[in-house]
PDB file of C-alpha atoms in Angstrom:
ATOM      1  CA  MET A  25     -21.630  32.981  40.443  1.00  0.00           C
ATOM      2  CA  GLY A  26     -17.879  33.176  39.797  1.00  0.00           C
ATOM      3  CA  LEU A  27     -16.191  34.323  36.632  1.00  0.00           C
ATOM      4  CA  SER A  28     -15.048  31.504  34.380  1.00  0.00           C
ATOM      5  CA  GLU A  29     -11.653  31.322  32.725  1.00  0.00           C
ATOM      6  CA  PRO A  30     -11.605  32.484  29.083  1.00  0.00           C
ATOM      7  CA  VAL A  31     -11.724  29.648  26.583  1.00  0.00           C
ATOM      8  CA  LEU A  32      -8.789  29.769  24.177  1.00  0.00           C
ATOM      9  CA  ALA A  33      -9.524  28.769  20.612  1.00  0.00           C
ATOM     10  CA  ALA A  34      -7.754  25.620  19.467  1.00  0.00           C
ATOM     11  CA  PRO A  35      -5.094  26.223  16.815  1.00  0.00           C
ATOM     12  CA  VAL A  36      -6.005  25.446  13.213  1.00  0.00           C
ATOM     13  CA  TYR A  37      -3.299  23.699  11.216  1.00  0.00           C
ATOM     14  CA  ALA A  38      -2.433  23.673   7.515  1.00  0.00           C
ATOM     15  CA  PRO A  39      -3.523  22.254   5.202  1.00  0.00           C
ATOM     16  CA  HIS A  40      -7.151  21.148   5.183  1.00  0.00           C
ATOM     17  CA  GLY A  41      -7.301  17.382   5.681  1.00  0.00           C
ATOM     18  CA  LEU A  42      -3.933  17.265   7.462  1.00  0.00           C
ATOM     19  CA  GLU A  43      -4.807  14.217   9.568  1.00  0.00           C
ATOM     20  CA  GLN A  44      -6.190  12.311   6.607  1.00  0.00           C
ATOM     21  CA  GLY A  45      -3.112  13.171   4.571  1.00  0.00           C
ATOM     22  CA  LEU A  46      -0.810  12.017   7.348  1.00  0.00           C
ATOM     23  CA  ARG A  47      -2.606   8.680   7.493  1.00  0.00           C
ATOM     24  CA  ALA A  48      -2.326   8.320   3.730  1.00  0.00           C
ATOM     25  CA  LEU A  49       1.418   9.046   3.670  1.00  0.00           C
ATOM     26  CA  ALA A  50       2.507   7.369   6.920  1.00  0.00           C
ATOM     27  CA  GLY A  51       2.802   3.984   5.224  1.00  0.00           C
ATOM     28  CA  GLU A  52       5.792   5.216   3.211  1.00  0.00           C
ATOM     29  CA  PRO A  53       9.089   4.575   5.050  1.00  0.00           C
ATOM     30  CA  VAL A  54      10.437   8.104   4.491  1.00  0.00           C
ATOM     31  CA  PHE A  55       7.379   9.713   6.090  1.00  0.00           C
ATOM     32  CA  ARG A  56       7.074   7.143   8.865  1.00  0.00           C
ATOM     33  CA  ALA A  57      10.689   7.883   9.769  1.00  0.00           C
ATOM     34  CA  ILE A  58      10.012  11.641   9.880  1.00  0.00           C
ATOM     35  CA  ILE A  59       6.988  11.185  12.144  1.00  0.00           C
ATOM     36  CA  ASP A  60       8.888   8.829  14.458  1.00  0.00           C
ATOM     37  CA  ARG A  61      11.914  11.130  14.591  1.00  0.00           C
ATOM     38  CA  ALA A  62      10.419  14.633  14.486  1.00  0.00           C
ATOM     39  CA  GLY A  63       6.717  14.222  15.214  1.00  0.00           C
ATOM     40  CA  GLU A  64       3.732  15.183  13.118  1.00  0.00           C
ATOM     41  CA  PRO A  65       3.855  18.646  11.516  1.00  0.00           C
ATOM     42  CA  ARG A  66       1.834  21.366  13.214  1.00  0.00           C
ATOM     43  CA  PHE A  67       2.122  24.488  11.094  1.00  0.00           C
ATOM     44  CA  ARG A  68      -0.647  26.927  11.946  1.00  0.00           C
ATOM     45  CA  ARG A  69      -2.925  28.131   9.220  1.00  0.00           C
ATOM     46  CA  ARG A  70      -3.001  31.834   8.495  1.00  0.00           C
ATOM     47  CA  ARG A  71      -5.931  34.141   7.828  1.00  0.00           C
ATOM     48  CA  ASN A  72      -6.997  34.567   4.225  1.00  0.00           C
ATOM     49  CA  GLY A  73      -6.496  38.267   3.594  1.00  0.00           C
ATOM     50  CA  PHE A  74      -4.313  41.291   2.955  1.00  0.00           C
ATOM     51  CA  ALA A  75      -2.121  41.049   6.072  1.00  0.00           C
ATOM     52  CA  THR A  76      -1.116  37.445   5.394  1.00  0.00           C
ATOM     53  CA  LEU A  77      -0.276  38.016   1.736  1.00  0.00           C
ATOM     54  CA  LEU A  78       1.678  41.127   2.708  1.00  0.00           C
ATOM     55  CA  HIS A  79       3.620  39.048   5.263  1.00  0.00           C
ATOM     56  CA  ILE A  80       4.508  36.530   2.545  1.00  0.00           C
ATOM     57  CA  ILE A  81       5.873  39.392   0.416  1.00  0.00           C
ATOM     58  CA  LEU A  82       7.998  40.395   3.406  1.00  0.00           C
ATOM     59  CA  GLU A  83       9.266  36.789   3.653  1.00  0.00           C
ATOM     60  CA  GLN A  84      10.729  36.905   0.139  1.00  0.00           C
ATOM     61  CA  GLN A  85      14.542  36.526   0.222  1.00  0.00           C
ATOM     62  CA  VAL A  86      14.737  36.924   4.009  1.00  0.00           C
ATOM     63  CA  SER A  87      14.105  34.617   6.943  1.00  0.00           C
ATOM     64  CA  ILE A  88      10.580  34.305   8.282  1.00  0.00           C
ATOM     65  CA  HIS A  89      11.890  35.700  11.573  1.00  0.00           C
ATOM     66  CA  ALA A  90      13.129  38.857   9.823  1.00  0.00           C
ATOM     67  CA  ALA A  91       9.777  39.166   8.059  1.00  0.00           C
ATOM     68  CA  ALA A  92       7.961  38.809  11.392  1.00  0.00           C
ATOM     69  CA  ALA A  93      10.079  41.622  12.854  1.00  0.00           C
ATOM     70  CA  MET A  94       9.179  43.885   9.912  1.00  0.00           C
ATOM     71  CA  HIS A  95       5.527  43.007  10.389  1.00  0.00           C
ATOM     72  CA  ARG A  96       5.671  43.916  14.082  1.00  0.00           C
ATOM     73  CA  ARG A  97       7.170  47.317  13.288  1.00  0.00           C
ATOM     74  CA  LEU A  98       4.577  47.889  10.586  1.00  0.00           C
ATOM     75  CA  SER A  99       1.717  46.980  12.924  1.00  0.00           C
ATOM     76  CA  THR A 100       2.730  49.779  15.303  1.00  0.00           C
ATOM     77  CA  VAL A 101       2.347  52.461  12.616  1.00  0.00           C
ATOM     78  CA  CYS A 102      -0.476  50.986  10.526  1.00  0.00           C
ATOM     79  CA  GLN A 103      -3.615  50.368  12.554  1.00  0.00           C
ATOM     80  CA  PRO A 104      -5.562  48.558  11.365  1.00  0.00           C
ATOM     81  CA  LEU A 105      -3.256  46.731   8.982  1.00  0.00           C
ATOM     82  CA  ALA A 106      -5.535  47.125   5.992  1.00  0.00           C
ATOM     83  CA  PRO A 107      -5.064  48.422   2.428  1.00  0.00           C
ATOM     84  CA  ALA A 108      -6.270  52.008   2.880  1.00  0.00           C
ATOM     85  CA  PRO A 109      -4.196  52.812   6.003  1.00  0.00           C
ATOM     86  CA  PHE A 110      -1.204  51.071   4.437  1.00  0.00           C
ATOM     87  CA  LEU A 111      -1.429  53.190   1.284  1.00  0.00           C
ATOM     88  CA  ALA A 112      -1.295  56.326   3.451  1.00  0.00           C
ATOM     89  CA  LEU A 113       2.213  55.468   4.704  1.00  0.00           C
ATOM     90  CA  ASP A 114       5.127  57.278   3.099  1.00  0.00           C
ATOM     91  CA  ASP A 115       8.457  55.815   1.949  1.00  0.00           C
ATOM     92  CA  ALA A 116      10.332  56.939   5.056  1.00  0.00           C
ATOM     93  CA  THR A 117       7.911  55.129   7.365  1.00  0.00           C
ATOM     94  CA  LEU A 118       8.063  51.921   5.363  1.00  0.00           C
ATOM     95  CA  LYS A 119      11.856  52.104   5.241  1.00  0.00           C
ATOM     96  CA  ILE A 120      11.985  52.322   9.046  1.00  0.00           C
ATOM     97  CA  CYS A 121       9.810  49.191   9.129  1.00  0.00           C
ATOM     98  CA  GLY A 122      12.395  47.382   7.000  1.00  0.00           C
ATOM     99  CA  PHE A 123      10.860  47.589   3.534  1.00  0.00           C
ATOM    100  CA  SER A 124      13.210  47.703   0.568  1.00  0.00           C
ATOM    101  CA  ARG A 125      12.181  49.933  -2.320  1.00  0.00           C
ATOM    102  CA  GLN A 126      11.130  46.844  -4.270  1.00  0.00           C
ATOM    103  CA  LYS A 127       8.976  45.527  -1.429  1.00  0.00           C
ATOM    104  CA  MET A 128       7.368  48.968  -1.048  1.00  0.00           C
ATOM    105  CA  ASP A 129       6.323  48.739  -4.685  1.00  0.00           C
ATOM    106  CA  TYR A 130       5.008  45.177  -4.404  1.00  0.00           C
ATOM    107  CA  ALA A 131       3.137  45.886  -1.166  1.00  0.00           C
ATOM    108  CA  ARG A 132       1.502  49.038  -2.528  1.00  0.00           C
ATOM    109  CA  ARG A 133       0.416  47.226  -5.691  1.00  0.00           C
ATOM    110  CA  LEU A 134      -1.140  44.532  -3.512  1.00  0.00           C
ATOM    111  CA  ALA A 135      -2.912  47.120  -1.337  1.00  0.00           C
ATOM    112  CA  GLN A 136      -4.244  48.896  -4.425  1.00  0.00           C
ATOM    113  CA  ALA A 137      -5.526  45.630  -5.903  1.00  0.00           C
ATOM    114  CA  VAL A 138      -7.371  44.753  -2.697  1.00  0.00           C
ATOM    115  CA  ASP A 139      -8.658  48.288  -2.119  1.00  0.00           C
ATOM    116  CA  SER A 140     -10.028  48.512  -5.662  1.00  0.00           C
ATOM    117  CA  GLY A 141     -11.660  45.085  -5.510  1.00  0.00           C
ATOM    118  CA  ALA A 142      -9.427  43.677  -8.263  1.00  0.00           C
ATOM    119  CA  LEU A 143      -8.295  41.037  -5.760  1.00  0.00           C
ATOM    120  CA  ASP A 144     -11.167  39.508  -3.812  1.00  0.00           C
ATOM    121  CA  PHE A 145     -10.110  37.103  -1.067  1.00  0.00           C
ATOM    122  CA  ALA A 146     -13.519  35.432  -0.800  1.00  0.00           C
ATOM    123  CA  GLN A 147     -13.451  34.632  -4.510  1.00  0.00           C
ATOM    124  CA  LEU A 148      -9.871  33.442  -4.175  1.00  0.00           C
ATOM    125  CA  ASP A 149     -10.907  31.061  -1.399  1.00  0.00           C
ATOM    126  CA  ALA A 150     -13.643  29.591  -3.595  1.00  0.00           C
ATOM    127  CA  ALA A 151     -11.470  29.204  -6.711  1.00  0.00           C
ATOM    128  CA  PRO A 152      -9.864  25.910  -7.783  1.00  0.00           C
ATOM    129  CA  ASP A 153      -6.128  25.561  -7.097  1.00  0.00           C
ATOM    130  CA  ASP A 154      -4.977  26.450 -10.615  1.00  0.00           C
ATOM    131  CA  ALA A 155      -7.263  29.478 -10.854  1.00  0.00           C
ATOM    132  CA  ALA A 156      -6.240  30.756  -7.418  1.00  0.00           C
ATOM    133  CA  LEU A 157      -2.573  30.337  -8.302  1.00  0.00           C
ATOM    134  CA  ALA A 158      -3.030  32.192 -11.596  1.00  0.00           C
ATOM    135  CA  GLU A 159      -4.883  35.034  -9.858  1.00  0.00           C
ATOM    136  CA  LEU A 160      -2.096  35.489  -7.338  1.00  0.00           C
ATOM    137  CA  VAL A 161       0.827  35.361  -9.777  1.00  0.00           C
ATOM    138  CA  SER A 162      -0.902  37.966 -11.952  1.00  0.00           C
ATOM    139  CA  LEU A 163       0.040  40.484  -9.244  1.00  0.00           C
ATOM    140  CA  LYS A 164       3.481  42.038  -9.597  1.00  0.00           C
ATOM    141  CA  GLY A 165       5.654  40.824  -6.735  1.00  0.00           C
ATOM    142  CA  ILE A 166       3.757  37.558  -6.229  1.00  0.00           C
ATOM    143  CA  GLY A 167       5.720  34.781  -7.883  1.00  0.00           C
ATOM    144  CA  ARG A 168       4.935  31.098  -7.931  1.00  0.00           C
ATOM    145  CA  TRP A 169       6.636  30.402  -4.580  1.00  0.00           C
ATOM    146  CA  SER A 170       4.689  33.160  -2.797  1.00  0.00           C
ATOM    147  CA  ALA A 171       1.435  32.003  -4.351  1.00  0.00           C
ATOM    148  CA  GLU A 172       2.026  28.362  -3.428  1.00  0.00           C
ATOM    149  CA  ILE A 173       2.889  29.268   0.176  1.00  0.00           C
ATOM    150  CA  TYR A 174      -0.320  31.315   0.343  1.00  0.00           C
ATOM    151  CA  LEU A 175      -2.376  28.434  -1.059  1.00  0.00           C
ATOM    152  CA  ILE A 176      -1.026  26.033   1.573  1.00  0.00           C
ATOM    153  CA  PHE A 177      -1.051  28.242   4.646  1.00  0.00           C
ATOM    154  CA  ALA A 178      -3.903  30.720   4.044  1.00  0.00           C
ATOM    155  CA  LEU A 179      -6.252  28.747   1.800  1.00  0.00           C
ATOM    156  CA  GLY A 180      -5.353  25.364   3.293  1.00  0.00           C
ATOM    157  CA  ARG A 181      -5.002  23.599  -0.059  1.00  0.00           C
ATOM    158  CA  ALA A 182      -3.866  20.002   0.343  1.00  0.00           C
ATOM    159  CA  ASP A 183      -2.127  19.312  -2.978  1.00  0.00           C
ATOM    160  CA  ILE A 184       0.343  22.165  -3.520  1.00  0.00           C
ATOM    161  CA  TRP A 185       4.057  21.575  -4.033  1.00  0.00           C
ATOM    162  CA  PRO A 186       6.337  24.649  -3.583  1.00  0.00           C
ATOM    163  CA  ALA A 187       9.336  23.110  -5.327  1.00  0.00           C
ATOM    164  CA  ALA A 188      11.384  26.334  -5.228  1.00  0.00           C
ATOM    165  CA  ASP A 189      11.386  26.413  -1.420  1.00  0.00           C
ATOM    166  CA  LEU A 190      14.912  26.084  -0.027  1.00  0.00           C
ATOM    167  CA  GLY A 191      13.832  24.387   3.206  1.00  0.00           C
ATOM    168  CA  LEU A 192      11.837  21.822   1.252  1.00  0.00           C
ATOM    169  CA  GLN A 193      14.761  21.133  -1.078  1.00  0.00           C
ATOM    170  CA  LEU A 194      17.156  20.650   1.845  1.00  0.00           C
ATOM    171  CA  GLY A 195      14.677  18.540   3.789  1.00  0.00           C
ATOM    172  CA  ILE A 196      14.221  16.179   0.865  1.00  0.00           C
ATOM    173  CA  MET A 197      17.958  15.994   0.227  1.00  0.00           C
ATOM    174  CA  GLU A 198      18.527  14.964   3.835  1.00  0.00           C
ATOM    175  CA  CYS A 199      15.589  12.566   4.140  1.00  0.00           C
ATOM    176  CA  LEU A 200      16.283  10.774   0.881  1.00  0.00           C
ATOM    177  CA  GLY A 201      20.075  10.757   1.272  1.00  0.00           C
ATOM    178  CA  LEU A 202      20.705  12.677  -1.949  1.00  0.00           C
ATOM    179  CA  ASP A 203      24.212  13.906  -2.790  1.00  0.00           C
ATOM    180  CA  SER A 204      23.042  17.434  -3.553  1.00  0.00           C
ATOM    181  CA  ARG A 205      20.058  19.699  -3.182  1.00  0.00           C
ATOM    182  CA  PRO A 206      17.524  18.941  -5.949  1.00  0.00           C
ATOM    183  CA  SER A 207      16.661  21.682  -8.412  1.00  0.00           C
ATOM    184  CA  GLU A 208      13.185  23.158  -8.586  1.00  0.00           C
ATOM    185  CA  ARG A 209      12.498  21.257 -11.807  1.00  0.00           C
ATOM    186  CA  THR A 210      13.675  17.943 -10.382  1.00  0.00           C
ATOM    187  CA  LEU A 211      11.721  18.471  -7.181  1.00  0.00           C
ATOM    188  CA  ARG A 212       8.554  19.355  -9.034  1.00  0.00           C
ATOM    189  CA  GLU A 213       8.743  16.041 -10.872  1.00  0.00           C
ATOM    190  CA  MET A 214       9.486  14.150  -7.649  1.00  0.00           C
ATOM    191  CA  GLY A 215       6.447  15.635  -5.955  1.00  0.00           C
ATOM    192  CA  GLU A 216       4.014  14.053  -8.395  1.00  0.00           C
ATOM    193  CA  GLN A 217       4.256  10.723  -6.541  1.00  0.00           C
ATOM    194  CA  TRP A 218       2.660  12.270  -3.430  1.00  0.00           C
ATOM    195  CA  GLN A 219      -0.513  13.571  -5.053  1.00  0.00           C
ATOM    196  CA  PRO A 220      -3.158  14.347  -3.823  1.00  0.00           C
ATOM    197  CA  TRP A 221      -1.361  15.153  -0.538  1.00  0.00           C
ATOM    198  CA  ARG A 222       1.656  17.136  -1.709  1.00  0.00           C
ATOM    199  CA  SER A 223       1.064  19.953   0.806  1.00  0.00           C
ATOM    200  CA  VAL A 224       1.106  17.400   3.632  1.00  0.00           C
ATOM    201  CA  ALA A 225       4.275  15.827   2.208  1.00  0.00           C
ATOM    202  CA  ALA A 226       5.874  19.287   2.114  1.00  0.00           C
ATOM    203  CA  CYS A 227       4.915  19.890   5.743  1.00  0.00           C
ATOM    204  CA  LEU A 228       6.515  16.582   6.726  1.00  0.00           C
ATOM    205  CA  PHE A 229       9.780  17.460   4.996  1.00  0.00           C
ATOM    206  CA  TRP A 230       9.717  20.942   6.576  1.00  0.00           C
ATOM    207  CA  GLN A 231       9.162  19.296   9.946  1.00  0.00           C
ATOM    208  CA  SER A 232      12.238  17.151   9.408  1.00  0.00           C
ATOM    209  CA  TYR A 233      14.298  20.136   8.223  1.00  0.00           C
ATOM    210  CA  LEU A 234      13.448  22.149  11.343  1.00  0.00           C
ATOM    211  CA  HIS A 235      13.917  19.216  13.735  1.00  0.00           C
ATOM    212  CA  ALA A 236      17.385  18.477  12.331  1.00  0.00           C
ATOM    213  CA  ARG A 237      18.379  22.038  13.222  1.00  0.00           C
ATOM    214  CA  GLY A 238      16.771  22.113  16.647  1.00  0.00           C
ATOM    215  CA  ARG A 239      14.139  24.557  15.491  1.00  0.00           C
ATOM    216  CA  VAL A 240      10.360  24.745  15.487  1.00  0.00           C
ATOM    217  CA  ALA A 241       7.850  26.570  13.332  1.00  0.00           C
ATOM    218  CA  PRO A 242       8.213  30.329  13.867  1.00  0.00           C
ATOM    219  CA  ILE A 243       5.559  32.134  15.881  1.00  0.00           C
ATOM    220  CA  LEU A 244       3.830  34.948  14.027  1.00  0.00           C
ATOM    221  CA  ALA A 245       1.623  37.768  15.272  1.00  0.00           C
ATOM    222  CA  PRO A 246      -1.643  36.318  16.681  1.00  0.00           C
ATOM    223  CA  GLU A 247      -3.788  38.325  14.276  1.00  0.00           C
ATOM    224  CA  LEU A 248      -2.244  36.487  11.322  1.00  0.00           C
ATOM    225  CA  TYR A 249      -3.553  33.095  12.389  1.00  0.00           C
ATOM    226  CA  ALA A 250      -6.804  31.562  11.208  1.00  0.00           C
ATOM    227  CA  SER A 251      -9.511  30.514  13.607  1.00  0.00           C
ATOM    228  CA  ALA A 252     -11.757  27.471  13.394  1.00  0.00           C
ATOM    229  CA  ASP A 253     -14.655  27.813  10.976  1.00  0.00           C
TER     230      ASP A 253
END
């Protein structure tokens, strides 16, 4: 009996209900045009846990590619990438990995919260959107944008609208033919029309933003991605 080829797990995409949300939004001309021009969004869901939230901290104020490079360097010196081993790393090691002093502080506070049980990812997964958001932003270094990105990509929530996201603001400006990039406040109000599928709407605008620049969704370390339930 010969050896069979390994079966690769199918990617899991964000958010939950993506296909249903696409069907619900595709009747609107702006979204139909994005799908026809750029294709349906396929942003992979991330694992719910310490490593993913840490990666989102690394993404703050830098490109996702720069954050991925920092994560790769960190993964070589912190094995496994878990709270206790992370807390054992000194400043010099984290600096070599690319951490600023501020991100060292935020990351250590996160690791301490997880290690102590103050932040429980299983409970976070079970919490309603508003409660999960409030739990995340209670941590120093996790602002609303970071929390909303986590809710979409790690918890798979379908009705989250990260109005402070630059790519989303630019994507909407381009797709709607606006004269300037909308402010966070303006964009938050605009997003209300796409409930209860605001996460899917955001993914469509991100898809358009990337396509217009000849780019695709960045590839992260395999261990950061979620697997099928």
